[in-house]
Short mmCIF file of C-alpha atoms in Angstrom, two decimals:
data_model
loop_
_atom_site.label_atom_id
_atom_site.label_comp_id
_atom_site.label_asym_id
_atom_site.label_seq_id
_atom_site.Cartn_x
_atom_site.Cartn_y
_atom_site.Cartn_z
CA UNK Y 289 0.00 0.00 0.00
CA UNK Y 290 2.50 2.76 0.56
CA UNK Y 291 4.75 1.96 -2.93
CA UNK Y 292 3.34 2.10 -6.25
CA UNK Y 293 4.73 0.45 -9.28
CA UNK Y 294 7.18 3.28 -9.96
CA UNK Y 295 8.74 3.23 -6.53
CA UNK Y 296 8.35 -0.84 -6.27
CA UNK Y 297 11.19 -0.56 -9.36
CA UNK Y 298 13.68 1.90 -7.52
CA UNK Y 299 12.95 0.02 -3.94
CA UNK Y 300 14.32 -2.90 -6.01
CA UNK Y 301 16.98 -1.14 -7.64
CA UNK Y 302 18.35 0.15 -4.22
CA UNK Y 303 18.39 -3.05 -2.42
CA UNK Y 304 19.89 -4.28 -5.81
CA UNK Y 305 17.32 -6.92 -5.98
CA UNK Y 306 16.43 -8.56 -9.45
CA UNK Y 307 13.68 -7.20 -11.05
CA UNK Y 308 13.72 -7.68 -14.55
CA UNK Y 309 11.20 -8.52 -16.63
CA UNK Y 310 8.85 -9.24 -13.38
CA UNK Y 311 5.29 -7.40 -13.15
CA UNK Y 312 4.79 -5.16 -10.39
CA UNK Y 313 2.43 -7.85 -8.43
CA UNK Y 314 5.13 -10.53 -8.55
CA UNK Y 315 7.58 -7.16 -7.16
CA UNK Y 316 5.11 -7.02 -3.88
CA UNK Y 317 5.08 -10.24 -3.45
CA UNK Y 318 8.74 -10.72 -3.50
CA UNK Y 319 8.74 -7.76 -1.26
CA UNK Y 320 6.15 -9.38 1.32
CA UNK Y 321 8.05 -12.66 1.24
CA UNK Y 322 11.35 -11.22 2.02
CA UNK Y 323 10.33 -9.85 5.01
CA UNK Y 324 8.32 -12.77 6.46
CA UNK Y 325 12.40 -13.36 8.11
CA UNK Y 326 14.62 -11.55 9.68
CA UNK Y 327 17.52 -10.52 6.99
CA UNK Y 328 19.76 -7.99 5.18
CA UNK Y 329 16.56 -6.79 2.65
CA UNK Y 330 13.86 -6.52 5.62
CA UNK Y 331 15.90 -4.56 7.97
CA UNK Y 332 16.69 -2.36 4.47
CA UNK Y 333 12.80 -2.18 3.93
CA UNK Y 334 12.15 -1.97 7.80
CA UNK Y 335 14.69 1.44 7.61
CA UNK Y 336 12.88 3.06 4.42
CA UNK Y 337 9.79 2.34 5.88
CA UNK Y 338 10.56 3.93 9.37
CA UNK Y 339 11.91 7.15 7.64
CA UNK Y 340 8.77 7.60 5.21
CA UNK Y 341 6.45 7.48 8.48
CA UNK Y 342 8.47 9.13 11.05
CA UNK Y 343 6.45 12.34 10.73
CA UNK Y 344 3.46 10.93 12.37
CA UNK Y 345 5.01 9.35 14.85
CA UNK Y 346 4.04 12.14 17.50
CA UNK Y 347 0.02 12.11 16.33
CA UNK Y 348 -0.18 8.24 16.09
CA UNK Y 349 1.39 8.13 20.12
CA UNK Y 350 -1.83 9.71 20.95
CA UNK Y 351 -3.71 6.52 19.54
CA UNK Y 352 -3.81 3.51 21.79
CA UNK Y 353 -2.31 0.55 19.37
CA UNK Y 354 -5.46 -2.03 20.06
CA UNK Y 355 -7.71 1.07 18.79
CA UNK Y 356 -5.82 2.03 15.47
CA UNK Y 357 -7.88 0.00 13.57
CA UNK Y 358 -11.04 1.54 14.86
CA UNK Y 359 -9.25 4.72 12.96
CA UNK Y 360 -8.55 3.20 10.22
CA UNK Y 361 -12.25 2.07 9.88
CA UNK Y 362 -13.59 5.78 10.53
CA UNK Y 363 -10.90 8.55 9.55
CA UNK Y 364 -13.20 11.01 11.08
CA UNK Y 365 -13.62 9.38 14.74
CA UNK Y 366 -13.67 12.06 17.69
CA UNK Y 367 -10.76 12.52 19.25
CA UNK Y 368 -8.47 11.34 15.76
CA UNK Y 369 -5.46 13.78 16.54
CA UNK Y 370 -5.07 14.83 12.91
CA UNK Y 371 -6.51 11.50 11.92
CA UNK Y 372 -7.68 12.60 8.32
CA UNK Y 373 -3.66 13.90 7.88
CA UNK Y 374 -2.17 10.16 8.81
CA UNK Y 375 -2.45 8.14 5.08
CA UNK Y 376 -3.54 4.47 5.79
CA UNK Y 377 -0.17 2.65 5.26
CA UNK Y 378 1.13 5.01 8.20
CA UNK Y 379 -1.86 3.92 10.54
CA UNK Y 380 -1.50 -0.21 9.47
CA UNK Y 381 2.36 0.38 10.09
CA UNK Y 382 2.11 1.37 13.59
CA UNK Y 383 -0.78 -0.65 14.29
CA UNK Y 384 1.36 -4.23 13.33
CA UNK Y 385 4.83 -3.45 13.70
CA UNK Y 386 5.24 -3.55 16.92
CA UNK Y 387 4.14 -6.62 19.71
CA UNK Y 388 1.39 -6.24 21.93
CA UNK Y 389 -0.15 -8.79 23.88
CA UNK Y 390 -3.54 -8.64 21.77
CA UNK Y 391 -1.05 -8.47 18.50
CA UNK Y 392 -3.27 -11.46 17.27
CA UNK Y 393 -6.68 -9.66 17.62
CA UNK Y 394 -5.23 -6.36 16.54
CA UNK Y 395 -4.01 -7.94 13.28
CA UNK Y 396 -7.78 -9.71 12.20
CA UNK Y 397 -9.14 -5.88 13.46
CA UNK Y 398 -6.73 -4.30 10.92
CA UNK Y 399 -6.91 -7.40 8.36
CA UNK Y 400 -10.93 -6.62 8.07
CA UNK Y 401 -11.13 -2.82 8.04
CA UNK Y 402 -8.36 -2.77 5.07
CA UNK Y 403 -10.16 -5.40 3.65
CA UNK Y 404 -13.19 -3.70 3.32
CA UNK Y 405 -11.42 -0.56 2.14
CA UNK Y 406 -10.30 -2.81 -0.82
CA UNK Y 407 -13.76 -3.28 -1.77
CA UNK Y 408 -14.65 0.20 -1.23
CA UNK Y 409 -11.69 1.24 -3.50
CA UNK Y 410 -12.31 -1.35 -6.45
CA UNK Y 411 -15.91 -0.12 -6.51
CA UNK Y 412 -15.22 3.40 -6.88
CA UNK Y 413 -12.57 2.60 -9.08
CA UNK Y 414 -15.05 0.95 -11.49
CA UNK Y 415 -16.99 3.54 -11.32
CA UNK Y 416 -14.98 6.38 -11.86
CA UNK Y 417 -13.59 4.18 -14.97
CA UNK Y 418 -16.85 3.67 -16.36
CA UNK Y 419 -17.90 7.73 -15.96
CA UNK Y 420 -14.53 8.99 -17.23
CA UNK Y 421 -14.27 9.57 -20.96
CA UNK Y 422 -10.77 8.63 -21.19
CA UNK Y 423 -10.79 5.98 -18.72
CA UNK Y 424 -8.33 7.07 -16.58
CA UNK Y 425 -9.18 7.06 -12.79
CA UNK Y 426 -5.66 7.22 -11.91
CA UNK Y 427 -5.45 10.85 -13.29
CA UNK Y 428 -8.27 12.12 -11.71
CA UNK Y 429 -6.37 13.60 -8.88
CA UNK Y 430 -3.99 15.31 -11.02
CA UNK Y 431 -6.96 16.91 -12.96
CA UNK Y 432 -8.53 18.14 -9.83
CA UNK Y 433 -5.53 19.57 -9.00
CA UNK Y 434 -4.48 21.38 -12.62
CA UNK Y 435 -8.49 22.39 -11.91
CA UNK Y 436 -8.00 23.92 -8.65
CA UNK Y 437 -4.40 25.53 -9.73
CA UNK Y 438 -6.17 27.40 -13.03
CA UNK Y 439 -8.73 28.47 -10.89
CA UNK Y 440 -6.82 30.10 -8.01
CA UNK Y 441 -4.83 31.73 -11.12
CA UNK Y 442 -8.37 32.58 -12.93
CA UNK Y 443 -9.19 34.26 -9.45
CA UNK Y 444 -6.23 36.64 -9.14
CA UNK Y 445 -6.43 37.65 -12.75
CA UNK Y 446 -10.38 38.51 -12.17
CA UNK Y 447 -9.40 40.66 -9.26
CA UNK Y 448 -6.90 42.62 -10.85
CA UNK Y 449 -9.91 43.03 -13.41
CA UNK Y 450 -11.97 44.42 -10.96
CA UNK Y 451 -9.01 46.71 -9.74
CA UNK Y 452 -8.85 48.09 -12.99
CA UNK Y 453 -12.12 48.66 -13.60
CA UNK Y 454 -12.72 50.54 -10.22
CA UNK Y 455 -9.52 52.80 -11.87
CA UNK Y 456 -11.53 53.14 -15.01
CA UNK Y 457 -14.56 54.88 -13.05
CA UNK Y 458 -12.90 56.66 -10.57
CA UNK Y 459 -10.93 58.35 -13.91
CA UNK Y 460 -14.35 58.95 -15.52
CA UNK Y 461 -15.57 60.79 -12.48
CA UNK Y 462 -12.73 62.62 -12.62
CA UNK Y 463 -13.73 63.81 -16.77
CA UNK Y 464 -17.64 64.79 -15.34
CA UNK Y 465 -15.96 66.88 -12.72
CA UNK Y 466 -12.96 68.67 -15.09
CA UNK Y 467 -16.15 68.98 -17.71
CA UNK Y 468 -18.45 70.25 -15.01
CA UNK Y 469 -15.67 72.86 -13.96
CA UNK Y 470 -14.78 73.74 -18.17
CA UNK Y 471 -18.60 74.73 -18.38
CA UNK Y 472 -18.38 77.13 -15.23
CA UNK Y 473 -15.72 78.55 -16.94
CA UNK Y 474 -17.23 79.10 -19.96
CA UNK Y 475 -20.11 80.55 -18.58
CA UNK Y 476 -18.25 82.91 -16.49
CA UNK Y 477 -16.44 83.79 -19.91
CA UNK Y 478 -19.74 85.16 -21.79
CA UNK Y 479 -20.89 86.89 -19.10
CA UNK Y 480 -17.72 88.96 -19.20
CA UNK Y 481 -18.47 89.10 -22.61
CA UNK Y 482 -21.29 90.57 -22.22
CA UNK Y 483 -20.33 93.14 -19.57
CA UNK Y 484 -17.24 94.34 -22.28
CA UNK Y 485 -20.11 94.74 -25.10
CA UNK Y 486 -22.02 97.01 -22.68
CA UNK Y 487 -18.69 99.05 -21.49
CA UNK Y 488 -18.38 99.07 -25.18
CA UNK Y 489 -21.32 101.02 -25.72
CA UNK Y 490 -20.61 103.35 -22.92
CA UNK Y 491 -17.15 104.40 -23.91
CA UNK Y 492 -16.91 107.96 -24.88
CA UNK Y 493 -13.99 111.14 -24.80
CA UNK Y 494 -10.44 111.39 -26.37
CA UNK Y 495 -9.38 107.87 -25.16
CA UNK Y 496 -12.30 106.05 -26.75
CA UNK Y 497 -10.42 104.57 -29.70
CA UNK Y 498 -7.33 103.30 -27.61
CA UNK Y 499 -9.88 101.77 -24.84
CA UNK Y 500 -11.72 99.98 -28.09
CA UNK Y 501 -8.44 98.50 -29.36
CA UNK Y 502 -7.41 97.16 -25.37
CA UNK Y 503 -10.52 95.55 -25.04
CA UNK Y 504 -10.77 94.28 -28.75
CA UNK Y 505 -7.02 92.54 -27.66
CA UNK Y 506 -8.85 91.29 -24.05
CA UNK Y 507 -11.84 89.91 -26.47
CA UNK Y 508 -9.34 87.71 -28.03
CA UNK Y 509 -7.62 86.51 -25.86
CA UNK Y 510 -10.51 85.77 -24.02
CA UNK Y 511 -11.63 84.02 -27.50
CA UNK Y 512 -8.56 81.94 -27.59
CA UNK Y 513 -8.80 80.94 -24.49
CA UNK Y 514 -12.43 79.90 -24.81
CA UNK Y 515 -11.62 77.79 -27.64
CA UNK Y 516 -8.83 75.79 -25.94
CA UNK Y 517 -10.74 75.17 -22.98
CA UNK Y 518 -13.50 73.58 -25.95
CA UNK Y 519 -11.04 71.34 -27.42
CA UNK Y 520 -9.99 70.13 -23.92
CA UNK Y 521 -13.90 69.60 -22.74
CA UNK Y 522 -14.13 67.75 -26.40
CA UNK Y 523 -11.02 65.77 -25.76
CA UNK Y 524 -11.96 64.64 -22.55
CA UNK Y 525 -15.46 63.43 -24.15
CA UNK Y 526 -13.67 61.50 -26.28
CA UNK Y 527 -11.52 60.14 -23.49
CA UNK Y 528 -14.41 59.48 -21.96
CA UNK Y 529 -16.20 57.29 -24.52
CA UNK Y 530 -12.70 55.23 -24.96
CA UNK Y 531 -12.51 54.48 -21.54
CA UNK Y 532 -16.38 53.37 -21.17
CA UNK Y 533 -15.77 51.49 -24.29
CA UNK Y 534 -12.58 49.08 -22.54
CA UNK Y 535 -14.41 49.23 -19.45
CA UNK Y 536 -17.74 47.69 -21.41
CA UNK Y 537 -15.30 44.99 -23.43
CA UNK Y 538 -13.67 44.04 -19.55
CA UNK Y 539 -15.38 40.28 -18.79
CA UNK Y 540 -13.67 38.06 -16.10
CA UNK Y 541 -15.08 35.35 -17.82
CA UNK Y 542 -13.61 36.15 -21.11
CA UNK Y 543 -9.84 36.16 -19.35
CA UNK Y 544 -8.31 33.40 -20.74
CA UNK Y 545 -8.01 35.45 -23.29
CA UNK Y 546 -6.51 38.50 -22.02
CA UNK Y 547 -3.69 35.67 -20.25
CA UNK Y 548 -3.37 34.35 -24.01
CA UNK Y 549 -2.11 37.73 -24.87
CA UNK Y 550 -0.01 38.37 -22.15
CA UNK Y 551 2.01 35.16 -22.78
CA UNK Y 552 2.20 35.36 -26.47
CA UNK Y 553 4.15 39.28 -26.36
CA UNK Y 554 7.73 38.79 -25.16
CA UNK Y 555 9.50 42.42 -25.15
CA UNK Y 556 12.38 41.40 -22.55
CA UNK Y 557 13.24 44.59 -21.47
CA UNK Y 558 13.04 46.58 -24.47
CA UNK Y 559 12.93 50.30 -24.17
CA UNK Y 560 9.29 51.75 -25.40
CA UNK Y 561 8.82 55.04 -26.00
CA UNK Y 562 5.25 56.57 -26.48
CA UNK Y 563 5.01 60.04 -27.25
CA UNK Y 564 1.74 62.38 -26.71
CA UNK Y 565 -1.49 60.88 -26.04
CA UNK Y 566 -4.00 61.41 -22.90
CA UNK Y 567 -1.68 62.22 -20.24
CA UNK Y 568 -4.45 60.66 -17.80
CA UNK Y 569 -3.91 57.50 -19.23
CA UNK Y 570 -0.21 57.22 -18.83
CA UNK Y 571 -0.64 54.97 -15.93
CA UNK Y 572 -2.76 52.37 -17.98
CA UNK Y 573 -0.04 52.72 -20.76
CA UNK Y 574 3.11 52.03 -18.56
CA UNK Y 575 1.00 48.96 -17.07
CA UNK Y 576 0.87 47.67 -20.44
CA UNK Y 577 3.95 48.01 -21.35
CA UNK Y 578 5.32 46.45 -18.54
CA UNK Y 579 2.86 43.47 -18.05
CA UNK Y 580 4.61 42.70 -21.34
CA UNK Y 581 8.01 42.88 -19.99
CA UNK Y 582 9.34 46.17 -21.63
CA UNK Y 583 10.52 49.53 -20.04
CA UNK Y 584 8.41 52.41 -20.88
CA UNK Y 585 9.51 55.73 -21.48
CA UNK Y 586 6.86 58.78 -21.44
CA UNK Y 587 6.95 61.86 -23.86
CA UNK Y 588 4.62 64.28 -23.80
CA UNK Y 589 4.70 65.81 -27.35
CA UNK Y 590 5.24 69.07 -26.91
CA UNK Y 591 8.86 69.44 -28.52
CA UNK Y 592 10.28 72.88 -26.11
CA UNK Y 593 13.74 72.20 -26.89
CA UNK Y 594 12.98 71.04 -31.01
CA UNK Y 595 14.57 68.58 -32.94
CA UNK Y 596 16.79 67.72 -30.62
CA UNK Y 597 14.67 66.46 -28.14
CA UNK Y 598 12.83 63.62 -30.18
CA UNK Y 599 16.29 62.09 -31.72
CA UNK Y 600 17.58 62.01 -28.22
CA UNK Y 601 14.21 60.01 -27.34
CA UNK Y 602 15.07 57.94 -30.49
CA UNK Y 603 18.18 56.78 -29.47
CA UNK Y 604 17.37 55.75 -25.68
CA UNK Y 605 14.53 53.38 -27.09
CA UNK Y 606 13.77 50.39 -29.08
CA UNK Y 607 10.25 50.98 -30.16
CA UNK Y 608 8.05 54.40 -30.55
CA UNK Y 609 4.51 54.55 -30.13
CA UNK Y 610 2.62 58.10 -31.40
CA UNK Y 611 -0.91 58.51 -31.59
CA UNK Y 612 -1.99 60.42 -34.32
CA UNK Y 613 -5.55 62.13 -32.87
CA UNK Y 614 -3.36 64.14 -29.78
CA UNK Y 615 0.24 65.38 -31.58
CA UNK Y 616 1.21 68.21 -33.49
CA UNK Y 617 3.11 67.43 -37.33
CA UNK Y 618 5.95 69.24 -36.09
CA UNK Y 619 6.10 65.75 -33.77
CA UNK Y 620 5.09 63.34 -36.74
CA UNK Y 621 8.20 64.69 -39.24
CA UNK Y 622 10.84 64.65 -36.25
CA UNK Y 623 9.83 61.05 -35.19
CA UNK Y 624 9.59 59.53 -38.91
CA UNK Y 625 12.73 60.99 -39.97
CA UNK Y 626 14.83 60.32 -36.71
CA UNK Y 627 13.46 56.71 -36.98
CA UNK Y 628 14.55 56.41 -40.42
CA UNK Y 629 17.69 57.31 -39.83
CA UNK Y 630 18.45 55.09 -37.00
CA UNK Y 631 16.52 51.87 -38.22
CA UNK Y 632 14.28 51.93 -35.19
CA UNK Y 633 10.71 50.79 -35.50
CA UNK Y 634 7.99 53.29 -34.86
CA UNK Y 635 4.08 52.76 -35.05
CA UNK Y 636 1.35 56.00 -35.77
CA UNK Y 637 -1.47 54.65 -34.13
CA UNK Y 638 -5.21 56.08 -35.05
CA UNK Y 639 -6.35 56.62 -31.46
CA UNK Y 640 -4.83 57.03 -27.93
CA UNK Y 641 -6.74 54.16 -26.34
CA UNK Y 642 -5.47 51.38 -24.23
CA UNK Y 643 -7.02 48.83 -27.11
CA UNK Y 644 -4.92 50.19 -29.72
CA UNK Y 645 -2.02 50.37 -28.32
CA UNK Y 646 -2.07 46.31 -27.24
CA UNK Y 647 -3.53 45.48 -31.20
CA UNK Y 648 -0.27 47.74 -32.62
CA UNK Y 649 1.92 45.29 -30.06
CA UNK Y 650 0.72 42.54 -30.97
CA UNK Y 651 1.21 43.25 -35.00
CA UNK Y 652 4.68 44.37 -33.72
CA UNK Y 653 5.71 41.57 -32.10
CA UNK Y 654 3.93 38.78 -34.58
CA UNK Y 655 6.27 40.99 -36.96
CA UNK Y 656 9.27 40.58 -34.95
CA UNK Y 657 8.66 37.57 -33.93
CA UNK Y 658 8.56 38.65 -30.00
CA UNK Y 659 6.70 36.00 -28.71
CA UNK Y 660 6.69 32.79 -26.41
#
């Protein structure tokens, strides 16, 4: 009971007993007959034996030896110190091994309860054989286990899921409040308006024309600055409808497949540059990049210093990303030529969301052949 076939083979092996082209029943009971005496191969078997069940020495003490059996008959017996924890072979081990004056009766107690397991076992044996669709009891175990592994691994990926899309909503209430605030503004900004149009019409004397011009100059400014607040507000809508969009497409159930792209993208430590973009979004970006197993670099595409600046980026990285919706073309010619020059790989994508970004590195690396 406590070897099976594979171990019967290397037991034999170590006491360098002959085992050759002898099944692994005739093994046992070569086994079983060489320790019905005292000899060299028992006391071997008595020593590996002793070692394998020396770790429940300490619960079984706790057991009287005429009352093992009763344990081994009901695993779940009050008062079994850690009696579901000691395997059988242990428990029929202590129970025999050593004399007792009731060794006889202990024996037949120990002789019927195993017996009846036996029965027990080639029942549910059959069964399991007959209910399997490959036949295989003997792997059921390790299935339960691969099960129970996948799961645990299913679990952690569907909380990090959740973690992200908690991130996702907490950065859309952040848009509503940024486009409640823009609107404040704005409205703030025609009612000025409309106070300048009535100083306008009140404005009289010598200094008339020069007052006209100062406010015509404060009217256009105002103006400009109108319209760039506008073209945030619509970015951030935008924004907005990406992020609600990924957040819609997250499904823990679908995550297999999110794992199947994670596995298949292998950028081992390659520098990744992505330039411009929503800078509320970096965070998501540099998680991507990194789940992947690159290093990501951050630009924000505004070029202060020129030229200059981008082929400096160019040469510290491996790959450049640049979103073509948030970028000026001053950014566009100074990446494309730079990356000419210096052979580097660089990828215009349509959109700044997270979606795009992981479709243009997966076309990358299916190019490049950066996967596992």
């Amino acid at each position: 009971m406590t070897f099976d076939e594979k171990e019967l083979s290397e037991i034999f092996k170590k006491l360098k007993l002959n085992h050759d082209s002898i099944t692994a029943f005739e093994m046992h009971g070569s086994l079983v007959k060489a320790c019905g005496t005292q000899n060299k191969t028992s006391k071997q078997l008595d020593k590996i034996l002793k070692d394998r069940f020396e770790e429940y020495r300490e619960d079984i003490k706790r057991i009287p030896q005429k009352e093992i059996y009763r344990y081994i008959e009901d695993r779940n017996a009050a008062g079994t110190p850690n009696g579901t924890n000691i395997p059988l072979p242990a428990l029929i081990w202590f129970a025999v091994r050593n004399q007792h004056e009731d060794i006889d009766k202990i024996e037949a107690g120990v002789f019927g309860v195993t017996h009846m397991y036996g029965h027990r076992a080639l029942r549910f044996h059959a069964a399991l054989n007959k209910a399997l669709p490959d036949g295989r009891p003997e792997y059921v175990m390790k299935e339960l286990n691969d099960a129970l592994r996948s799961n645990e691994k299913l679990q952690t990926k569907c909380n990090r899921l959740e973690w992200k899309k908690e991130q996702l909503k907490s950065d859309m209430e952040s848009v509503k409040e940024d486009r409640s605030k823009i609107n404040t503004v704005m409205e703030d900004q025609k009612q000025l308006n409309r106070r300048l149009a009535s100083n306008l019409e009140k404005v009289c004397g010598e200094n008339a024309l020069g007052q006209i011009e100062d406010l015509k100059k404060e009217i256009d400014l105002l103006t400009e600055e109108v319209g760039t607040l506008t073209n945030e507000l619509l970015e951030r809508d935008r924004t907005c409808d990406i992020t609600s969009n990924e957040l819609s497409q997250i499904d823990p159930v679908s995550e297999s497949g999110t794992e199947n792209i994670e596995k298949s993208i292998v950028l081992d430590g390659m520098r990744v540059a992505y330039v411009g973009g929503v800078e509320s979004l970096t965070p998501h970006y540099k998680e991507v990049i990194e789940s992947f197993g690159g290093t990501f670099c951050y630009h924000c595409g505004r070029c202060i210093h020129g030229k200059k600046e981008i082929e400096n980026l160019v040469d510290g990285t491996d790959i450049i990303f640049c979103p073509m919706d948030i970028n000026s073309r001053a950014v566009y010619r100074y990446i494309k030529k730079a990356c000419k020059i210096r052979n580097k790989p660089c990828h215009f994508l349509r959109s700044s969301g997270l979606s795009m970004l992981i479709r243009e590195l997966e076309d990358h690396a299916e190019k490049y052949n950066y996967t596992s």
